[in-house]
PDB file of C-alpha atoms in Angstrom:
ATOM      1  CA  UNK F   1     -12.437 -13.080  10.107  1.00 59.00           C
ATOM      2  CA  UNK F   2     -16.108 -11.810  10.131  1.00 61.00           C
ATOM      3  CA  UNK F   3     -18.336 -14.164   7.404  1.00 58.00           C
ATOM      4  CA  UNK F   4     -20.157 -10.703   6.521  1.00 81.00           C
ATOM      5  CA  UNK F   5     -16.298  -9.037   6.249  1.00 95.00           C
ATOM      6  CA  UNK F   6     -13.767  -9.215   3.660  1.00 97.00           C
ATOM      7  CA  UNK F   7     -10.377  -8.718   3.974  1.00 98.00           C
ATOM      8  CA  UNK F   8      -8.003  -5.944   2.468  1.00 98.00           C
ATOM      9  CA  UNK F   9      -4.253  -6.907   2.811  1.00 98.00           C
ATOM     10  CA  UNK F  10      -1.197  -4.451   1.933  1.00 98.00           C
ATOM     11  CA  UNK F  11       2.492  -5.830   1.648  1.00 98.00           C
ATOM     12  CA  UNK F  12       5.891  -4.069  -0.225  1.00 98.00           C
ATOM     13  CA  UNK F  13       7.420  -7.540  -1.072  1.00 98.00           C
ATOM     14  CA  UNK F  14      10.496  -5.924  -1.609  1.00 98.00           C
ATOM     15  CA  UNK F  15      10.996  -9.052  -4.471  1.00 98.00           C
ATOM     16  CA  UNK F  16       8.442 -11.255  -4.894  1.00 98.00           C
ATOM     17  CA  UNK F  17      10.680 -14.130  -5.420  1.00 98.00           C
ATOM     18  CA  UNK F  18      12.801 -13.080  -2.224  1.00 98.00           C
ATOM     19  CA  UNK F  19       9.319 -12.958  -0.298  1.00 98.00           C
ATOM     20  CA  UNK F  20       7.992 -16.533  -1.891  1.00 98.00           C
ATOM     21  CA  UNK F  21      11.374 -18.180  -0.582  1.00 98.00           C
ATOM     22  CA  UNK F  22      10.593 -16.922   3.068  1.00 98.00           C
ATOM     23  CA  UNK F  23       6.880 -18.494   3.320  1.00 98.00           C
ATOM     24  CA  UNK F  24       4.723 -16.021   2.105  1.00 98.00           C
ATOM     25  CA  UNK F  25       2.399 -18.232   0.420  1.00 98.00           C
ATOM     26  CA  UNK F  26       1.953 -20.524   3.147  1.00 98.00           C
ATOM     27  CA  UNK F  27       1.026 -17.813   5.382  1.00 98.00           C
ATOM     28  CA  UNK F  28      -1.141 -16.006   2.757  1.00 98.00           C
ATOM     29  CA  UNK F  29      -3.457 -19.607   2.421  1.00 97.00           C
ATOM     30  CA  UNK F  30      -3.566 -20.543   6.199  1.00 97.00           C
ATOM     31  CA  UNK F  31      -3.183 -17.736   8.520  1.00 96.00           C
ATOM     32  CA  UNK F  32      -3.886 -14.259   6.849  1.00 96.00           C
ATOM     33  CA  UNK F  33      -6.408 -15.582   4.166  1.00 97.00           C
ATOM     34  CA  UNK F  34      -7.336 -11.715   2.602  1.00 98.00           C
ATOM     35  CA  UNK F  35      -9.610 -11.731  -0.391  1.00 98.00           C
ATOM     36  CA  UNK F  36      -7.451  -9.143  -1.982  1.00 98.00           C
ATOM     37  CA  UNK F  37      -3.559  -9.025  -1.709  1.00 98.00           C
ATOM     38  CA  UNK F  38      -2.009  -5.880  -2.972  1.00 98.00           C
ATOM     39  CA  UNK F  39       1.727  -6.140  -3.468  1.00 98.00           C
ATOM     40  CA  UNK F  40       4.154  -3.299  -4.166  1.00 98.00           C
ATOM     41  CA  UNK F  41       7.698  -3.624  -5.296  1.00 98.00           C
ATOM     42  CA  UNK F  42       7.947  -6.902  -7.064  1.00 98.00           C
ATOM     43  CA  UNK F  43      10.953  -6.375  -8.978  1.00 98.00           C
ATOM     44  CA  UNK F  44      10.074  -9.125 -11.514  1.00 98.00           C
ATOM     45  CA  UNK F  45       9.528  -8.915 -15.389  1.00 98.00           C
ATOM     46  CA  UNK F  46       6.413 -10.580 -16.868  1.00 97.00           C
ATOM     47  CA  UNK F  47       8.708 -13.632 -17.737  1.00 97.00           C
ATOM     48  CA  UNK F  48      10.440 -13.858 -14.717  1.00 97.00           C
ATOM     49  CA  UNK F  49       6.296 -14.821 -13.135  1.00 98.00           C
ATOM     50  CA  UNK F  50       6.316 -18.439 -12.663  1.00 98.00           C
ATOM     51  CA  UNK F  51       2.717 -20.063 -11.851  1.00 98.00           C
ATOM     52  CA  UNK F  52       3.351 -20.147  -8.479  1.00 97.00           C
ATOM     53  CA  UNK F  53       4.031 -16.634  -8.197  1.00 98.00           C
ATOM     54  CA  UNK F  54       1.057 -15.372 -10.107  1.00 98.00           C
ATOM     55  CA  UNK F  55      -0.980 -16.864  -8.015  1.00 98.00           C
ATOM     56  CA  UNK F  56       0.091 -16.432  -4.455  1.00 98.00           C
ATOM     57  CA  UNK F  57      -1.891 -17.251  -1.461  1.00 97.00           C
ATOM     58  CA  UNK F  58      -4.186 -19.585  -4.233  1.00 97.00           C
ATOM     59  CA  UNK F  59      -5.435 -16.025  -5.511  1.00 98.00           C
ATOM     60  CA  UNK F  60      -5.680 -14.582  -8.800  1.00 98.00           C
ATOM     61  CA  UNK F  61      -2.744 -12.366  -9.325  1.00 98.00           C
ATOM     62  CA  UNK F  62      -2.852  -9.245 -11.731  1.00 98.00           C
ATOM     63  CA  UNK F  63       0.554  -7.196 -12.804  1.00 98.00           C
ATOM     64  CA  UNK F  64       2.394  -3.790 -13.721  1.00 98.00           C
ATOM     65  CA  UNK F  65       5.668  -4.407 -14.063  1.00 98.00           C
ATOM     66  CA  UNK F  66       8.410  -1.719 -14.588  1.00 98.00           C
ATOM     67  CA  UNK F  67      10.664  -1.428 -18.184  1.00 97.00           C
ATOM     68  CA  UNK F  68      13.308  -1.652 -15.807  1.00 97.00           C
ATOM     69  CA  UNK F  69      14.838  -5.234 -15.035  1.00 97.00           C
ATOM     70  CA  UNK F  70      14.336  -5.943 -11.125  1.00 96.00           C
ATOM     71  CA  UNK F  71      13.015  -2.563 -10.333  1.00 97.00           C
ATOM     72  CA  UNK F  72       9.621  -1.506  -8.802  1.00 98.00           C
ATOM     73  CA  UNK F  73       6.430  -3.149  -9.757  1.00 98.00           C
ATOM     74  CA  UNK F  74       2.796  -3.286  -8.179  1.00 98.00           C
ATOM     75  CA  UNK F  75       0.119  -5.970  -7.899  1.00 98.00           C
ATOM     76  CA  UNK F  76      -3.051  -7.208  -6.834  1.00 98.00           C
ATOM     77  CA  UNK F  77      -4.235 -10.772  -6.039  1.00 98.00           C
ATOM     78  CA  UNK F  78      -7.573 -11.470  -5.817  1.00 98.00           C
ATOM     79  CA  UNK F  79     -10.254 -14.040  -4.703  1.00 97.00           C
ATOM     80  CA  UNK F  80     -13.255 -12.186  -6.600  1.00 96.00           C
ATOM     81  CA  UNK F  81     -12.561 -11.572 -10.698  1.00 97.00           C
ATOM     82  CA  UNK F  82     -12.842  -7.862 -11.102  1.00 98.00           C
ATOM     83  CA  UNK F  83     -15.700  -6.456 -13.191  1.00 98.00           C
ATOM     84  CA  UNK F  84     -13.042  -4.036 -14.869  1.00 98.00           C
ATOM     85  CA  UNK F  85      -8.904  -3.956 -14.484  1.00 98.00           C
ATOM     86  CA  UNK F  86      -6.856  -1.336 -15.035  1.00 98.00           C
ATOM     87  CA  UNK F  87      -2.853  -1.235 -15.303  1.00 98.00           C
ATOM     88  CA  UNK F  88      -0.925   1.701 -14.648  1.00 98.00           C
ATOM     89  CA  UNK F  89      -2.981   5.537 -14.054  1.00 98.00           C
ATOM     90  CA  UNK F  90      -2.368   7.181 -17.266  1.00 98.00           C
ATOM     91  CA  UNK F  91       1.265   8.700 -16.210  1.00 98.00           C
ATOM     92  CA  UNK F  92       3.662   7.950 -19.032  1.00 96.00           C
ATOM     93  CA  UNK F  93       6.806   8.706 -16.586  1.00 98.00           C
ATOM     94  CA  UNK F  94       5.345   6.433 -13.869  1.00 98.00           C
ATOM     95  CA  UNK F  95       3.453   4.175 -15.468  1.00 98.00           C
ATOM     96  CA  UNK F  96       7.024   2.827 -16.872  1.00 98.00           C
ATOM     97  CA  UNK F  97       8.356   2.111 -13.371  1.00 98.00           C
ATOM     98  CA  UNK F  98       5.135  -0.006 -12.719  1.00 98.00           C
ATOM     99  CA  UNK F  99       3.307   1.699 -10.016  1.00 98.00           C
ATOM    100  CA  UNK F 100      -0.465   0.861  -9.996  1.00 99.00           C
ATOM    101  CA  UNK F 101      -3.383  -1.668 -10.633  1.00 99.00           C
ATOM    102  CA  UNK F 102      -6.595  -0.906  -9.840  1.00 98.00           C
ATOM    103  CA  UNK F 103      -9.650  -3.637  -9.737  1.00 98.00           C
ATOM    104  CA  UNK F 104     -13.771  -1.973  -9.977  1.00 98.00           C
ATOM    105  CA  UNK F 105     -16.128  -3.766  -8.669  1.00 98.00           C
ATOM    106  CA  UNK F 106     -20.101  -3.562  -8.850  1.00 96.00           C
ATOM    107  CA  UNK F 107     -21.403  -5.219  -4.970  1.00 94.00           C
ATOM    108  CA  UNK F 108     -24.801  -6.233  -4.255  1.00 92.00           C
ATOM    109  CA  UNK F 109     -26.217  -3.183  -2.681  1.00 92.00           C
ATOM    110  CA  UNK F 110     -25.024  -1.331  -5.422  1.00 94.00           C
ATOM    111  CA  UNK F 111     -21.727   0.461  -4.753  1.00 94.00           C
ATOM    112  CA  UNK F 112     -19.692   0.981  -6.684  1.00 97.00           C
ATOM    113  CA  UNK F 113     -15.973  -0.224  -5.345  1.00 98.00           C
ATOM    114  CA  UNK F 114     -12.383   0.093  -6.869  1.00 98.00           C
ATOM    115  CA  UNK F 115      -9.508  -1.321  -4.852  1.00 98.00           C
ATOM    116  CA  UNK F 116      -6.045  -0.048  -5.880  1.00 98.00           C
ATOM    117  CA  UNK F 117      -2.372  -1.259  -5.328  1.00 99.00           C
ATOM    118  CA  UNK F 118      -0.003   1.697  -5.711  1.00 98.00           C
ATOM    119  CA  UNK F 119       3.662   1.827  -5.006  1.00 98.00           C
ATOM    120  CA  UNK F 120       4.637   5.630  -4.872  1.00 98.00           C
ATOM    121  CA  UNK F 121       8.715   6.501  -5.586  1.00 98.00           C
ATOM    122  CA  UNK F 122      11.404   6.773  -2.577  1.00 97.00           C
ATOM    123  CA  UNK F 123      13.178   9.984  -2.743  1.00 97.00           C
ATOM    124  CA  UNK F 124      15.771   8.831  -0.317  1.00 95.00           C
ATOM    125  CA  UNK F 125      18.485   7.835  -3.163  1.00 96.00           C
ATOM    126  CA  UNK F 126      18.883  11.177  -4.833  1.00 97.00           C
ATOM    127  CA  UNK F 127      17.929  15.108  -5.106  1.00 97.00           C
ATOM    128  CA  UNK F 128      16.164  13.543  -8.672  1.00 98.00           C
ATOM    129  CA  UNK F 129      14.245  11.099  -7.317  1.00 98.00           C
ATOM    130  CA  UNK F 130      12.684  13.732  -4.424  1.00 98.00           C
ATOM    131  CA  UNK F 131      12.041  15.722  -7.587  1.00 98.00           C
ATOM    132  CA  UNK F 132       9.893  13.023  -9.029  1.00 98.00           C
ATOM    133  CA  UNK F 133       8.408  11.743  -6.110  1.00 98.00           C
ATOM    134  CA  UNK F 134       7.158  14.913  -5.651  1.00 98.00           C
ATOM    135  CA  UNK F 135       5.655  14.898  -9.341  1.00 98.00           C
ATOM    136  CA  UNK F 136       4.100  11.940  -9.002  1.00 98.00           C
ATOM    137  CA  UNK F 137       2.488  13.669  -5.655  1.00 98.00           C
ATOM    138  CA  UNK F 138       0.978  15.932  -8.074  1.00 98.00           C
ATOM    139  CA  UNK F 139       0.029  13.981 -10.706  1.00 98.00           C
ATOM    140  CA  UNK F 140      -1.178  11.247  -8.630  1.00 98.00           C
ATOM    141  CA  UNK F 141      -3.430  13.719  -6.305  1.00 98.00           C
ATOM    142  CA  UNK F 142      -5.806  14.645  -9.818  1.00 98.00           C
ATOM    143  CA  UNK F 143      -5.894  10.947 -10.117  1.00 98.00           C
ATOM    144  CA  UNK F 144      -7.368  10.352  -6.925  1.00 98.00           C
ATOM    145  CA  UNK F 145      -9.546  13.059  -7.552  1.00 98.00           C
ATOM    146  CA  UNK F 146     -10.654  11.222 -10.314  1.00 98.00           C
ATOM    147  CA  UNK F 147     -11.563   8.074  -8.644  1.00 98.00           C
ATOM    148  CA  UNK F 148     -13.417   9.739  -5.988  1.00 97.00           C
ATOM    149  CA  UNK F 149     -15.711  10.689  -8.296  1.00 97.00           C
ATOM    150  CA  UNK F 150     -16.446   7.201  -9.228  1.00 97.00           C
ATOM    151  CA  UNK F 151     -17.348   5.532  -6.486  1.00 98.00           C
ATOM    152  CA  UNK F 152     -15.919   4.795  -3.562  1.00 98.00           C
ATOM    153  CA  UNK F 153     -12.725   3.619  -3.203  1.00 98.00           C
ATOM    154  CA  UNK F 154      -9.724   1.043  -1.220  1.00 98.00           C
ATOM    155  CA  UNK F 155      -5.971   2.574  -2.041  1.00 98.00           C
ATOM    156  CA  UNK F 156      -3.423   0.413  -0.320  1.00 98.00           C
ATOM    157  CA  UNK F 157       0.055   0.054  -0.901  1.00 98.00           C
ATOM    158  CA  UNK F 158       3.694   2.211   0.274  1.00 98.00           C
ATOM    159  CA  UNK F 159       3.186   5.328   0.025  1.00 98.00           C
ATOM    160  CA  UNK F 160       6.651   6.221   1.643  1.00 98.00           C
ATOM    161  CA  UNK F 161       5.519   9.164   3.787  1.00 98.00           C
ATOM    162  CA  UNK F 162       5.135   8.883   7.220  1.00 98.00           C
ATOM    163  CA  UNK F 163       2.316  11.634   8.036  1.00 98.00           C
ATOM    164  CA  UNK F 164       2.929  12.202  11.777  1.00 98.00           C
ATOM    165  CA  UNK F 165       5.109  12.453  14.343  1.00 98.00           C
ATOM    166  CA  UNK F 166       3.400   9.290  16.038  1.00 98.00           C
ATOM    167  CA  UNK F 167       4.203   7.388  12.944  1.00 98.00           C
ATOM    168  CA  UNK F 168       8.110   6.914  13.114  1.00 98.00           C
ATOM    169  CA  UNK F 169      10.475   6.574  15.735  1.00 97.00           C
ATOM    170  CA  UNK F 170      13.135   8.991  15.333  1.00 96.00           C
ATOM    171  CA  UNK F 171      11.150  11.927  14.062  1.00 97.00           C
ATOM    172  CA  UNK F 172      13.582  14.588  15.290  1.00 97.00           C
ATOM    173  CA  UNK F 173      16.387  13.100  13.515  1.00 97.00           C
ATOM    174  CA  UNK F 174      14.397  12.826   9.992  1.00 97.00           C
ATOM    175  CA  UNK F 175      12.979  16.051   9.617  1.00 97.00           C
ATOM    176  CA  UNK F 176      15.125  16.699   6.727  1.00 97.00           C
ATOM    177  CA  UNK F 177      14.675  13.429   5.633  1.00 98.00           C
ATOM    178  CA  UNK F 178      12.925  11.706   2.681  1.00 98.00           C
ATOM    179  CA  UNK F 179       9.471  10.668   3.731  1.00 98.00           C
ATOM    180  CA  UNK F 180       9.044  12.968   6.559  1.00 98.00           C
ATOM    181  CA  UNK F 181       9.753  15.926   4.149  1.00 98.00           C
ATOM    182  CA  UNK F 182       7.441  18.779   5.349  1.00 98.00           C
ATOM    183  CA  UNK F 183       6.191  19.227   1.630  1.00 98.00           C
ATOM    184  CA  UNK F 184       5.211  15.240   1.766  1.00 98.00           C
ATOM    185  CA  UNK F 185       3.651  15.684   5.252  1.00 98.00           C
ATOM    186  CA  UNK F 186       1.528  18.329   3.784  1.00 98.00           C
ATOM    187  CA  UNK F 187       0.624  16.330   0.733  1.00 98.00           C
ATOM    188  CA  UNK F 188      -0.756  14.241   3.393  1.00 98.00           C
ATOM    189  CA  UNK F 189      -2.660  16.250   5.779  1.00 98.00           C
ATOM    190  CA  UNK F 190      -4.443  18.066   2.627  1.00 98.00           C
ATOM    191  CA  UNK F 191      -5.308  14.497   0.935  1.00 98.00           C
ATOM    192  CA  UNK F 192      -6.756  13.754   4.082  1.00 98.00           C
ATOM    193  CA  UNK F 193      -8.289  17.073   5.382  1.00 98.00           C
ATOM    194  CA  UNK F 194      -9.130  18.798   2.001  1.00 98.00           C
ATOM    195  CA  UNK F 195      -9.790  16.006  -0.326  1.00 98.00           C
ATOM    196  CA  UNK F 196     -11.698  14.140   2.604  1.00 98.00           C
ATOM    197  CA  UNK F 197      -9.754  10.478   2.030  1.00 98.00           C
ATOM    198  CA  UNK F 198      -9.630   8.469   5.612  1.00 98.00           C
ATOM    199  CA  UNK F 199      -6.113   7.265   6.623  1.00 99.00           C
ATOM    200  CA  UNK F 200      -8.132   3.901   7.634  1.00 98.00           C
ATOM    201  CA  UNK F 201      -6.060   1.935   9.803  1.00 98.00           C
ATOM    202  CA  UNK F 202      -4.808   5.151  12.184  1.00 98.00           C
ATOM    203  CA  UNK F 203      -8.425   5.724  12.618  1.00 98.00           C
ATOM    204  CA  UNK F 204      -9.208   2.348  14.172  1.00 98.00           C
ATOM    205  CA  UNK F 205      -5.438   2.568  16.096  1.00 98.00           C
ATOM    206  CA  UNK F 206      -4.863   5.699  18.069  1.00 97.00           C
ATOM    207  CA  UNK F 207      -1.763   3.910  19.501  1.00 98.00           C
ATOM    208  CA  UNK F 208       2.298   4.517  18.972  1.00 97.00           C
ATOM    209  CA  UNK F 209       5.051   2.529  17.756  1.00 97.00           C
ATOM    210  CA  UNK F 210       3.108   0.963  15.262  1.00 98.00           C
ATOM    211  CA  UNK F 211       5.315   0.704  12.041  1.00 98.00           C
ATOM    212  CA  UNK F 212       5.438  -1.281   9.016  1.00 98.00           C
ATOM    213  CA  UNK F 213       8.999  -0.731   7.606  1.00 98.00           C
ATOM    214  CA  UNK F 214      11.847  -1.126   9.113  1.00 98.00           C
ATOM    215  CA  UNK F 215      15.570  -0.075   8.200  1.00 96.00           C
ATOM    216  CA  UNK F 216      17.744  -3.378   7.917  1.00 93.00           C
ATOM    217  CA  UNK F 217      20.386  -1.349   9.664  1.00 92.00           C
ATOM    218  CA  UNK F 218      21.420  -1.835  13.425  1.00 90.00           C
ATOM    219  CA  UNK F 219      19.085  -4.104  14.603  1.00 95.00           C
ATOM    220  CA  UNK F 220      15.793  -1.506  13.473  1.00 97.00           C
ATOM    221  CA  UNK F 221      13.303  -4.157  13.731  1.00 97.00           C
ATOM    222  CA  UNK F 222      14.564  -5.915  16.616  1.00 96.00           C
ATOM    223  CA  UNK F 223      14.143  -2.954  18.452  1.00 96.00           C
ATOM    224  CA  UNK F 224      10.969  -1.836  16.930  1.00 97.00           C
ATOM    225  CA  UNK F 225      12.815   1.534  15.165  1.00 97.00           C
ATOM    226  CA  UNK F 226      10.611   1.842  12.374  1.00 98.00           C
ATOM    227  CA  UNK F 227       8.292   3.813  10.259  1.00 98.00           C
ATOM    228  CA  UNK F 228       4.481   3.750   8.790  1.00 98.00           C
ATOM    229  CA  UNK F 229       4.796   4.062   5.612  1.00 98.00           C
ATOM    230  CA  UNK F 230       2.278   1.474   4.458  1.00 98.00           C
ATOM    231  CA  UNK F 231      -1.113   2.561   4.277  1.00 98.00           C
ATOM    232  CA  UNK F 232      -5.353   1.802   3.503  1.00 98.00           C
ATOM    233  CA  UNK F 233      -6.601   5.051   2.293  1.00 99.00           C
ATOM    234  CA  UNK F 234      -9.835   5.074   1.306  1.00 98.00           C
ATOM    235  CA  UNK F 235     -13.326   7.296   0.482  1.00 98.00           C
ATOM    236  CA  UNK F 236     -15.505   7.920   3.676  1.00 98.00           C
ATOM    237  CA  UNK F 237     -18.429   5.525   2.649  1.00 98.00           C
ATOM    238  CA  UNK F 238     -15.778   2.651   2.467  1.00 98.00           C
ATOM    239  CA  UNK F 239     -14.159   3.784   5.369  1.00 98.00           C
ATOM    240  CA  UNK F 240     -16.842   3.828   7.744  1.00 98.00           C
ATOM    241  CA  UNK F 241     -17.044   0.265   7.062  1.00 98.00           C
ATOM    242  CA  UNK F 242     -13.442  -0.772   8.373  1.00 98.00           C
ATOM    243  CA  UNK F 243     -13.989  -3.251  11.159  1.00 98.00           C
ATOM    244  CA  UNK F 244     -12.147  -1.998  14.564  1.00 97.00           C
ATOM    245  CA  UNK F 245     -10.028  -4.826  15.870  1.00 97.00           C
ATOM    246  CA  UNK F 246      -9.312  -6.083  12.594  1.00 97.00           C
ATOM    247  CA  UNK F 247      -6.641  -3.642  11.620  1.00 98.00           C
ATOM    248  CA  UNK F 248      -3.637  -5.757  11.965  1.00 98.00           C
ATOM    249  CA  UNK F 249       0.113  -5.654  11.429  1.00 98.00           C
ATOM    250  CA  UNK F 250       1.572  -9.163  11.235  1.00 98.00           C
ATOM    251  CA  UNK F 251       5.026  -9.326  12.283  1.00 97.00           C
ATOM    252  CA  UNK F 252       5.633 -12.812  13.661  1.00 97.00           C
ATOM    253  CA  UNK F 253       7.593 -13.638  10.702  1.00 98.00           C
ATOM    254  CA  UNK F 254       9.482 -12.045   7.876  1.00 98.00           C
ATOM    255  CA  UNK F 255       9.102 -11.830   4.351  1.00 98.00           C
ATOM    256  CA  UNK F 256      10.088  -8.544   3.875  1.00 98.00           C
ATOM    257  CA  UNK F 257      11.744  -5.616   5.264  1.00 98.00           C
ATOM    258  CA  UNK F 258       7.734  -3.969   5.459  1.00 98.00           C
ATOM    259  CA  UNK F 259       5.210  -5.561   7.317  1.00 98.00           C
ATOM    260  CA  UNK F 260       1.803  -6.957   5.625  1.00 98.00           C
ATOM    261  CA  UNK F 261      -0.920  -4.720   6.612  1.00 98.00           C
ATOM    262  CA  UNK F 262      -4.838  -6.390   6.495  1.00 98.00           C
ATOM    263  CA  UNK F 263      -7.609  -4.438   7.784  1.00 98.00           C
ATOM    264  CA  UNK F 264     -11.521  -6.292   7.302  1.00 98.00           C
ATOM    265  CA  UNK F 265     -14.050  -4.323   6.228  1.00 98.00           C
ATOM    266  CA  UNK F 266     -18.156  -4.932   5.753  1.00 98.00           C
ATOM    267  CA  UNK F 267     -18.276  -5.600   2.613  1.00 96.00           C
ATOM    268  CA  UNK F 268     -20.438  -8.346   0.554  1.00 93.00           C
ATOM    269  CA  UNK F 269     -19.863  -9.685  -2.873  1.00 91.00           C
TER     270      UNK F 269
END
């Protein structure tokens, strides 16, 4: 890594005590390294934290954990304490499933920074959950609104949309699909092209087949059948500090059924 970068690192843990038993800590302190680790889908209650686990990768870990036992969850780890934390976004329905944590920061030159974990809902399981996937769409779109008007901004986590064609496998066959929805394809395209946010790591990577989930049915990831759903969406000023050739996808080993996601950026603190 750059000494005049930092790094930005996105991972659905899909458990965070399923994830700890396959290495992720190890990997976290000697290969990957990120100054800030944002986690989605813990599925841990505060008391089920150990030490270890709050502090993964020798960071400092913060938490929203869902009402629901083994269900959901966000975080953020971090190497830099925060000037200002915030748990949850103000959503009473999804701020009970555990969804976001958000850390501001003041750098040097000024800016004003906030880097977010978020873990938007999967509508695959039901005609309800679509419904409130696509509420938190809405309700989560003012809220970004919001924070671009604060600064700029970092928003990493599973977003469970892939926006493009380019960014799943079997497009054809998921049209009808959760997360290639047309209506969450269009959320998309008008966060990007309306509301002016930067889908970071697709502009450094033009290239296909580059996925960070992957089904655990018929051999998906073996074969590279998979889907980018994980994401660094940030503010333009932010953005246009994103170091090309840093974007990476790490997929030499597993700790989860998504990939971690770390992209550097120029950043001093």
């Amino acid at each position: 890594m750059n000494p005049s970068s930092l790094r930005v690192t996105s991972l659905n843990l899909n458990g965070i005590r399923s994830a700890s038993s396959k290495g992720v800590d190890a990997w976290l302190r000697h290969q990957a390294c990120p100054d800030w680790l944002c986690v989605q889908e813990i599925k841990a209650l505060e008391a089920d934290m150990t030490p270890e686990l709050r502090a993964l990768g020798g960071l400092q870990g913060a938490f929203h954990h869902a009402q629901k036992p083994g269900y959901s969850g966000a975080g953020m780890y971090f190497r830099h304490t925060p000037d200002d934390l915030r748990i949850g976004f103000g959503s009473p329905e999804f701020d009970a499933e555990g969804r976001y944590v958000e850390a501001r920061y003041r750098l040097p030159d000024g800016m004003r920074l906030a880097l977010v974990s978020v873990y938007f809902p999967s509508g695959s399981s039901s005609e309800d959950r679509q419904l409130a996937k696509f509420r938190f769409l809405a309700e989560f779109e003012e809220h970004m609104k919001a924070l671009q008007a604060q600064g700029e901004v970092i928003l990493c986590g599973d977003v469970n949309i892939a926006h493009k064609e380019i960014d799943l496998k079997n497009w054809k066959g998921n049209l009808k699909n959760s997360g290639f929805l047309p209506e969450e394809r269009a959320w998309m395209t008008h966060v990007l092209d309306d509301l002016g946010w930067v889908d970071v790591f697709r502009a450094l990577n033009p290239l296909p087949e580059q996925y960070t989930w992957w089904s655990n049915r018929g051999q998906a990831r073996a074969k590279n059948v998979g889907w980018r759903i994980d994401y660094h969406l940030a503010t333009p000023g932010v953005a246009r500090l994103a170091q090309r050739g840093s974007e990476s996808i790490y997929t030499a080993e597993r700790f989860s059924d998504h990939a971690p996601l770390s992209i550097d950026y120029a950043l001093a603190l």
